[in-house]
Short mmCIF file of C-alpha atoms and ligand atoms in Angstrom, two decimals:
data_model
loop_
_atom_site.label_atom_id
_atom_site.label_comp_id
_atom_site.label_asym_id
_atom_site.label_seq_id
_atom_site.Cartn_x
_atom_site.Cartn_y
_atom_site.Cartn_z
CA MET A 1 13.03 -22.92 -31.76
CA LYS A 2 12.36 -19.90 -29.56
CA LYS A 3 13.74 -20.23 -26.05
CA ASP A 4 11.20 -20.26 -23.23
CA ILE A 5 11.54 -17.29 -20.87
CA LYS A 6 10.84 -18.03 -17.23
CA LEU A 7 10.65 -15.10 -14.83
CA LEU A 8 10.44 -15.02 -11.06
CA ALA A 9 8.07 -12.23 -10.00
CA VAL A 10 7.69 -10.58 -6.59
CA GLU A 11 4.80 -8.37 -5.40
CA SER A 12 4.53 -6.58 -2.03
CA SER A 13 2.90 -3.21 -2.78
CA CYS A 14 0.04 -3.45 -0.27
CA ASP A 15 -1.13 -6.27 1.98
CA GLU A 16 -0.28 -9.42 -0.01
CA THR A 17 3.22 -10.89 -0.08
CA ALA A 18 3.34 -12.77 -3.36
CA ALA A 19 5.78 -14.61 -5.62
CA SER A 20 5.28 -16.48 -8.86
CA VAL A 21 7.14 -18.10 -11.75
CA VAL A 22 5.65 -17.26 -15.16
CA LYS A 23 6.64 -18.79 -18.51
CA ASN A 24 6.54 -16.64 -21.64
CA GLY A 25 4.35 -14.04 -19.94
CA ARG A 26 1.21 -16.18 -20.04
CA GLU A 27 1.75 -19.53 -18.37
CA VAL A 28 1.72 -19.54 -14.57
CA LEU A 29 4.04 -22.21 -13.16
CA SER A 30 3.42 -21.18 -9.55
CA ASN A 31 1.42 -18.48 -7.78
CA VAL A 32 1.97 -18.12 -4.03
CA ILE A 33 0.09 -15.43 -2.09
CA ALA A 34 0.43 -14.80 1.66
CA SER A 35 -2.50 -12.56 2.50
CA GLN A 36 -2.42 -10.27 5.53
CA ILE A 37 -6.17 -9.63 5.47
CA ASP A 38 -6.80 -11.32 8.84
CA LEU A 39 -4.22 -9.07 10.48
CA HIS A 40 -5.51 -5.77 9.03
CA LYS A 41 -9.16 -6.74 9.57
CA LEU A 42 -8.69 -5.95 13.27
CA TYR A 43 -8.03 -2.29 12.34
CA GLY A 44 -10.65 -1.97 9.59
CA GLY A 45 -8.04 -1.32 6.87
CA VAL A 46 -4.38 -1.75 5.93
CA VAL A 47 -1.92 -0.42 8.53
CA PRO A 48 1.24 0.43 6.52
CA GLU A 49 3.82 -0.30 9.21
CA ILE A 50 2.26 -3.65 10.06
CA ALA A 51 2.15 -4.50 6.35
CA SER A 52 5.90 -3.81 5.93
CA ARG A 53 6.79 -5.91 8.97
CA LYS A 54 4.67 -8.81 7.78
CA HIS A 55 6.20 -8.64 4.28
CA ILE A 56 9.72 -8.88 5.69
CA GLN A 57 8.67 -11.95 7.66
CA ASN A 58 6.93 -13.68 4.75
CA ILE A 59 8.88 -12.76 1.66
CA ASN A 60 11.67 -15.36 1.69
CA PRO A 61 9.43 -18.36 2.41
CA VAL A 62 6.94 -17.16 -0.22
CA ILE A 63 9.68 -16.89 -2.88
CA GLU A 64 11.11 -20.27 -1.88
CA GLN A 65 7.68 -21.85 -2.19
CA ALA A 66 7.07 -20.25 -5.61
CA LEU A 67 10.34 -21.72 -6.95
CA GLU A 68 9.61 -25.08 -5.34
CA GLU A 69 6.10 -25.30 -6.83
CA ALA A 70 7.51 -24.42 -10.26
CA GLU A 71 10.14 -27.16 -9.66
CA MET A 72 12.97 -24.74 -10.22
CA ALA A 73 16.02 -23.29 -8.59
CA ILE A 74 16.88 -19.60 -8.95
CA GLN A 75 19.54 -20.55 -11.54
CA ASP A 76 16.76 -21.83 -13.84
CA VAL A 77 14.96 -18.46 -14.21
CA ASP A 78 15.88 -15.87 -16.83
CA GLY A 79 15.21 -12.81 -14.70
CA VAL A 80 13.59 -11.33 -11.60
CA CYS A 81 10.61 -8.95 -11.84
CA VAL A 82 9.40 -6.84 -8.96
CA THR A 83 6.67 -4.28 -8.33
CA TYR A 84 8.38 -0.93 -7.64
CA GLY A 85 5.24 1.25 -7.52
CA PRO A 86 2.62 2.51 -7.00
CA GLY A 87 1.91 1.37 -3.46
CA LEU A 88 2.91 1.77 0.18
CA VAL A 89 6.56 2.78 0.32
CA GLY A 90 7.59 0.54 3.20
CA ALA A 91 5.79 -2.42 1.66
CA LEU A 92 7.31 -1.83 -1.80
CA LEU A 93 10.82 -1.53 -0.34
CA VAL A 94 10.67 -5.05 1.06
CA GLY A 95 9.94 -6.52 -2.38
CA VAL A 96 12.39 -4.28 -4.23
CA GLY A 97 15.21 -4.93 -1.73
CA THR A 98 14.65 -8.69 -1.78
CA ALA A 99 14.39 -8.90 -5.58
CA LYS A 100 17.60 -6.88 -5.95
CA ALA A 101 19.48 -9.11 -3.52
CA ILE A 102 18.31 -12.28 -5.30
CA SER A 103 19.03 -11.04 -8.82
CA TYR A 104 22.44 -9.69 -7.77
CA ALA A 105 23.45 -12.89 -6.00
CA ALA A 106 22.20 -15.14 -8.82
CA GLY A 107 23.51 -12.89 -11.62
CA LYS A 108 20.04 -12.51 -13.16
CA PRO A 109 18.58 -9.40 -14.82
CA LEU A 110 16.24 -7.22 -12.76
CA ILE A 111 13.02 -5.72 -14.17
CA GLY A 112 10.96 -3.22 -12.16
CA VAL A 113 7.23 -3.46 -12.94
CA ASN A 114 4.41 -0.95 -12.50
CA HIS A 115 1.67 -2.52 -10.34
CA ILE A 116 -1.14 -1.13 -12.54
CA GLU A 117 0.49 -2.60 -15.64
CA GLY A 118 0.55 -5.84 -13.70
CA HIS A 119 -3.20 -5.70 -13.05
CA ILE A 120 -3.87 -5.05 -16.75
CA SER A 121 -1.52 -7.89 -17.77
CA ALA A 122 -3.41 -10.40 -15.59
CA ASN A 123 -5.73 -10.57 -18.60
CA TYR A 124 -2.90 -12.05 -20.72
CA ILE A 125 -2.68 -14.95 -18.26
CA CYS A 126 -6.40 -15.73 -18.45
CA HIS A 127 -6.99 -15.03 -22.16
CA ALA A 128 -4.34 -16.57 -24.41
CA GLU A 129 -5.83 -14.85 -27.46
CA LEU A 130 -5.89 -11.31 -26.03
CA GLU A 131 -3.51 -8.85 -27.64
CA PRO A 132 -3.42 -5.04 -27.66
CA PRO A 133 -4.92 -2.69 -28.59
CA PHE A 134 -7.78 -2.78 -26.08
CA LEU A 135 -9.42 -0.55 -23.48
CA CYS A 136 -8.97 -1.53 -19.83
CA LEU A 137 -10.93 -0.42 -16.77
CA VAL A 138 -8.59 -0.80 -13.79
CA VAL A 139 -10.66 -0.92 -10.60
CA SER A 140 -8.88 -1.75 -7.37
CA GLY A 141 -8.65 -0.59 -3.77
CA GLY A 142 -6.19 2.15 -4.68
CA HIS A 143 -6.98 2.94 -8.33
CA THR A 144 -9.75 3.59 -10.79
CA HIS A 145 -8.34 4.23 -14.26
CA LEU A 146 -9.52 3.95 -17.82
CA VAL A 147 -6.47 3.01 -19.85
CA MET A 148 -6.05 2.52 -23.57
CA VAL A 149 -3.53 -0.30 -24.00
CA LYS A 150 -2.01 0.64 -27.35
CA ASP A 151 0.64 -2.07 -27.40
CA TYR A 152 2.54 -4.18 -24.87
CA GLY A 153 3.91 -1.70 -22.32
CA GLU A 154 2.40 1.29 -24.16
CA TYR A 155 -0.47 3.02 -22.46
CA GLU A 156 -2.58 6.11 -22.63
CA MET A 157 -4.47 7.02 -19.49
CA ILE A 158 -7.78 8.47 -20.61
CA GLY A 159 -9.66 8.73 -17.33
CA ARG A 160 -9.11 8.40 -13.60
CA THR A 161 -10.81 8.98 -10.29
CA ARG A 162 -10.58 12.49 -8.86
CA ASP A 163 -10.91 11.24 -5.28
CA ASP A 164 -11.66 7.76 -3.89
CA ALA A 165 -10.98 4.59 -5.83
CA ALA A 166 -13.99 2.33 -6.47
CA GLY A 167 -12.63 -0.37 -4.12
CA GLU A 168 -12.02 2.21 -1.43
CA ALA A 169 -15.67 3.29 -1.67
CA PHE A 170 -16.78 -0.36 -1.36
CA ASP A 171 -14.54 -0.78 1.70
CA LYS A 172 -15.73 2.42 3.41
CA VAL A 173 -19.42 1.77 2.77
CA ALA A 174 -19.08 -1.81 4.02
CA ARG A 175 -17.38 -0.57 7.18
CA SER A 176 -20.12 2.02 7.80
CA ILE A 177 -22.83 -0.66 7.67
CA GLY A 178 -20.78 -3.00 9.87
CA LEU A 179 -19.75 -5.59 7.29
CA GLY A 180 -16.00 -5.45 8.03
CA TYR A 181 -12.84 -5.41 5.87
CA PRO A 182 -12.35 -5.89 2.96
CA GLY A 183 -15.80 -4.68 2.09
CA GLY A 184 -15.99 -5.37 -1.65
CA PRO A 185 -16.60 -9.12 -1.45
CA LYS A 186 -19.06 -8.62 1.46
CA ILE A 187 -21.18 -6.09 -0.47
CA ASP A 188 -20.99 -8.35 -3.53
CA ALA A 189 -22.40 -11.22 -1.43
CA LEU A 190 -25.11 -9.18 0.34
CA ALA A 191 -26.39 -7.09 -2.60
CA PRO A 192 -28.38 -9.86 -4.37
CA LYS A 193 -30.56 -10.11 -1.22
CA GLY A 194 -31.55 -6.44 -1.53
CA ASP A 195 -33.42 -4.15 -3.95
CA LYS A 196 -31.00 -2.17 -6.13
CA ASP A 197 -33.68 0.45 -6.81
CA ALA A 198 -34.58 0.98 -3.14
CA ILE A 199 -32.38 4.07 -2.64
CA LEU A 200 -31.23 6.43 -5.39
CA PHE A 201 -27.58 7.29 -4.74
CA PRO A 202 -25.78 9.93 -6.87
CA ARG A 203 -23.86 9.14 -10.06
CA ALA A 204 -21.20 11.85 -10.24
CA SER A 205 -19.86 13.20 -13.51
CA ILE A 206 -17.16 15.82 -14.01
CA ASP A 207 -17.65 18.77 -16.37
CA GLY A 208 -15.20 18.66 -19.26
CA ALA A 209 -13.74 15.29 -18.19
CA PRO A 210 -16.18 12.66 -19.51
CA TYR A 211 -13.96 9.66 -18.65
CA ASP A 212 -13.06 10.68 -15.10
CA PHE A 213 -14.70 9.30 -11.96
CA SER A 214 -15.59 10.56 -8.50
CA PHE A 215 -16.80 8.27 -5.72
CA SER A 216 -16.57 10.50 -2.66
CA GLY A 217 -20.12 11.82 -3.27
CA VAL A 218 -21.77 8.41 -3.29
CA LYS A 219 -19.78 7.42 -0.20
CA SER A 220 -20.97 10.57 1.67
CA ALA A 221 -24.54 10.01 0.46
CA VAL A 222 -24.49 6.52 1.99
CA LEU A 223 -23.18 7.92 5.31
CA ASN A 224 -25.82 10.67 5.27
CA TYR A 225 -28.53 8.12 4.57
CA ILE A 226 -27.42 5.97 7.52
CA ASN A 227 -27.20 8.99 9.86
CA GLY A 228 -30.60 10.24 8.67
CA CYS A 229 -32.18 6.87 9.47
CA LYS A 230 -30.51 6.78 12.90
CA MET A 231 -31.74 10.29 13.76
CA LYS A 232 -35.30 9.44 12.74
CA GLY A 233 -35.10 6.12 14.58
CA ILE A 234 -35.81 4.23 11.35
CA ARG A 235 -34.23 0.82 10.70
CA TYR A 236 -32.75 0.51 7.24
CA SER A 237 -32.13 -2.63 5.24
CA GLN A 238 -28.39 -3.38 4.93
CA ALA A 239 -29.10 -5.47 1.84
CA ASP A 240 -31.08 -2.68 0.09
CA LEU A 241 -28.33 -0.21 0.91
CA ALA A 242 -25.57 -2.56 -0.36
CA ALA A 243 -27.53 -3.26 -3.58
CA SER A 244 -28.34 0.40 -4.23
CA PHE A 245 -24.76 1.54 -3.59
CA GLN A 246 -23.34 -1.21 -5.82
CA GLU A 247 -25.83 -0.25 -8.53
CA ALA A 248 -24.74 3.41 -8.42
CA VAL A 249 -21.03 2.51 -8.66
CA THR A 250 -21.40 -0.11 -11.39
CA ASP A 251 -23.69 2.20 -13.36
CA VAL A 252 -20.95 4.83 -13.54
CA LEU A 253 -18.14 2.33 -14.23
CA VAL A 254 -20.03 0.66 -17.07
CA SER A 255 -21.41 3.81 -18.74
CA ARG A 256 -18.05 5.61 -18.68
CA THR A 257 -16.22 2.55 -20.02
CA MET A 258 -18.71 2.25 -22.88
CA LEU A 259 -18.39 5.96 -23.67
CA ALA A 260 -14.61 5.57 -23.88
CA ALA A 261 -14.79 2.38 -25.96
CA ASP A 262 -17.12 4.09 -28.46
CA ARG A 263 -14.97 7.22 -28.62
CA TYR A 264 -11.64 5.37 -28.93
CA ASN A 265 -13.08 3.03 -31.49
CA THR A 266 -12.09 -0.23 -29.89
CA ASN A 267 -14.13 -3.42 -29.85
CA LYS A 268 -12.11 -5.06 -27.08
CA VAL A 269 -12.78 -4.12 -23.45
CA ALA A 270 -10.97 -5.56 -20.43
CA MET A 271 -11.30 -5.13 -16.67
CA ALA A 272 -8.62 -5.58 -14.00
CA GLY A 273 -8.07 -5.14 -10.25
CA GLY A 274 -9.92 -6.42 -7.18
CA VAL A 275 -13.28 -4.81 -8.03
CA ALA A 276 -13.22 -6.53 -11.46
CA SER A 277 -14.29 -9.70 -9.64
CA ASN A 278 -17.55 -8.02 -8.55
CA ARG A 279 -20.38 -10.11 -10.00
CA ALA A 280 -22.79 -7.24 -10.65
CA LEU A 281 -20.07 -5.27 -12.45
CA ARG A 282 -19.16 -8.30 -14.56
CA SER A 283 -22.73 -9.02 -15.60
CA ARG A 284 -23.59 -5.40 -16.36
CA MET A 285 -20.39 -4.89 -18.34
CA LYS A 286 -21.08 -8.14 -20.22
CA ALA A 287 -24.57 -6.94 -21.16
CA ALA A 288 -23.32 -3.51 -22.29
CA CYS A 289 -20.49 -5.03 -24.37
CA GLY A 290 -22.90 -7.62 -25.79
CA GLU A 291 -25.28 -4.89 -27.01
CA ARG A 292 -22.43 -3.23 -28.91
CA GLY A 293 -20.72 -6.39 -30.15
CA TYR A 294 -17.59 -5.73 -28.08
CA ALA A 295 -15.53 -8.59 -26.66
CA LEU A 296 -15.13 -8.44 -22.85
CA TYR A 297 -12.18 -9.86 -20.91
CA TYR A 298 -11.56 -10.12 -17.19
CA PRO A 299 -9.21 -12.29 -15.14
CA GLU A 300 -10.44 -15.02 -12.81
CA PRO A 301 -10.82 -13.68 -9.24
CA VAL A 302 -7.41 -14.89 -7.96
CA PHE A 303 -5.72 -12.84 -10.70
CA CYS A 304 -7.96 -9.78 -10.09
CA THR A 305 -6.73 -9.12 -6.56
CA ASP A 306 -3.02 -8.59 -5.90
CA ASN A 307 -0.75 -11.43 -7.02
CA ALA A 308 2.76 -11.80 -8.45
CA ALA A 309 1.83 -13.76 -11.60
CA MET A 310 0.44 -10.54 -13.12
CA ILE A 311 3.81 -8.87 -12.40
CA GLY A 312 5.57 -11.72 -14.24
CA ALA A 313 3.19 -11.26 -17.20
CA ALA A 314 3.85 -7.50 -17.46
CA GLY A 315 7.58 -8.01 -16.79
CA TYR A 316 7.87 -10.51 -19.65
CA TYR A 317 6.91 -7.93 -22.28
CA GLU A 318 9.49 -5.51 -20.84
CA PHE A 319 12.09 -8.30 -20.71
CA ILE A 320 11.72 -9.25 -24.38
CA LYS A 321 12.04 -5.57 -25.34
CA GLY A 322 15.41 -5.64 -23.55
CA ARG A 323 14.49 -3.30 -20.71
CA ARG A 324 16.58 -3.92 -17.59
CA ASP A 325 16.86 -2.03 -14.31
CA GLY A 326 20.03 -1.19 -12.45
CA TRP A 327 20.96 -1.82 -8.83
CA ASP A 328 19.70 1.69 -8.08
CA LEU A 329 16.05 0.65 -8.66
CA ASN A 330 14.00 2.25 -5.89
CA ALA A 331 10.39 2.13 -4.69
CA VAL A 332 8.21 4.82 -6.32
CA PRO A 333 4.99 5.02 -4.26
CA GLY A 334 3.25 7.44 -6.66
CA LEU A 335 4.41 5.79 -9.91
CA GLU A 336 2.20 6.78 -12.84
CA ILE A 337 1.43 4.51 -15.73
CA GLN A 338 2.61 7.01 -18.37
CA TRP A 339 6.14 6.90 -17.00
CA ASN A 340 6.66 3.49 -18.49
CA THR A 341 5.83 4.70 -21.97
CA GLN A 342 8.47 7.41 -21.57
CA ARG A 343 11.01 4.93 -20.24
CA ASN A 344 10.57 2.75 -23.31
CA ASN A 345 11.16 5.55 -25.78
O1 KG4 B 1 -6.44 -5.09 -6.64
P1 KG4 B 1 -6.56 -5.18 -5.18
O2 KG4 B 1 -6.27 -6.50 -4.52
O3 KG4 B 1 -5.61 -4.17 -4.44
C1 KG4 B 1 -5.21 -2.92 -4.89
O4 KG4 B 1 -4.28 -2.86 -5.74
O5 KG4 B 1 -5.81 -1.95 -4.39
O6 KG4 B 1 -8.02 -4.68 -4.82
C2 KG4 B 1 -8.55 -4.76 -3.54
C3 KG4 B 1 -9.90 -4.07 -3.56
C4 KG4 B 1 -10.52 -3.89 -2.19
O7 KG4 B 1 -11.00 -2.57 -2.09
C5 KG4 B 1 -11.68 -4.89 -2.20
O8 KG4 B 1 -12.77 -4.49 -1.38
C6 KG4 B 1 -12.07 -4.89 -3.66
O9 KG4 B 1 -10.83 -4.84 -4.36
N1 KG4 B 1 -12.79 -6.10 -4.05
C7 KG4 B 1 -14.07 -6.10 -4.47
C8 KG4 B 1 -14.43 -7.45 -4.68
N2 KG4 B 1 -13.34 -8.23 -4.40
C9 KG4 B 1 -12.34 -7.38 -4.02
N3 KG4 B 1 -14.94 -5.09 -4.67
C10 KG4 B 1 -16.19 -5.39 -5.09
N4 KG4 B 1 -16.60 -6.66 -5.30
C11 KG4 B 1 -15.77 -7.72 -5.11
N5 KG4 B 1 -16.19 -8.96 -5.33
ZN1 ZN B 2 -3.48 -4.02 -6.80
#
């Protein structure tokens, strides 16, 4: 009988300190997340130095709790996975340093995991039947990528944002209409009360790069609209603005994903990252996939936003390939997804 592989996973790339124990890459035995949202809310966004300090305070209790909830001691796990990039360098260093200390002291293998691969792999947790190849739209606060998942740990990036990430645009627009941080869930909640066709915001496309995105134009258009209303002394509807902005962003995300799925000849489409829990995006993507007979996958909301279980899922497929990291593993804030493919060769 095949031995079960249980991995402890640690995530600290942005503003969540998280730890989890995952069995065989798909079964979550514990999933502990200490969110710093309330702290960063005061500043309207993540303050890197505050994030690092909070991680260092939370990380040991979070790891202890994850082992406790999985009813395990560190000796019972087969390895330690940790996010080593991309992300905020100070925040990443807390997770990497802690994971190294634990794996060294316990004599367990160490596996560095790419955060974006983690987001994609959250789909393995929520869909037992999902296997590569499939196309994945990664939409988070820091990233907007279209990635062809060719095999476990083998990726081809086929499109990316040229400027702001989709989540970043949600956050900035929400802040400009006074909804607070993080803006994505607030716009998601307000938009159904408004008219999505009230204001026509731009849908940017890039010449010669059909799968790339750009969200800085729609963000500026929203700001211009608000300023224009203020100058004319006109009151605008927050709900109409939220609905129209969300419509413009989801329109682009869905149409570009469908274009890529058609071109790359895949009938499996997945979404990942915080924005993948947006209800309008989910329903529009579902309709577009339904029309074409494509299967659509997305994780449940708790596995869309940052968590460590997704790191344990991605780490498992590296672990069974035999990939291990040395004690020189460092944080790589600008880590690209293609690097992993090269590392595996
Ligand atoms: O994946 P994530 O937790 O962090 C990064 O790796 O960046 O994503 C956080 C982002 C934030 O920008 C947040 O506003 C956005 O995901 N988000 C949403 C929703 N929930 C979270 N955006 C739109 N609709 C939502 N329901
Ligand atoms: Zn993330």
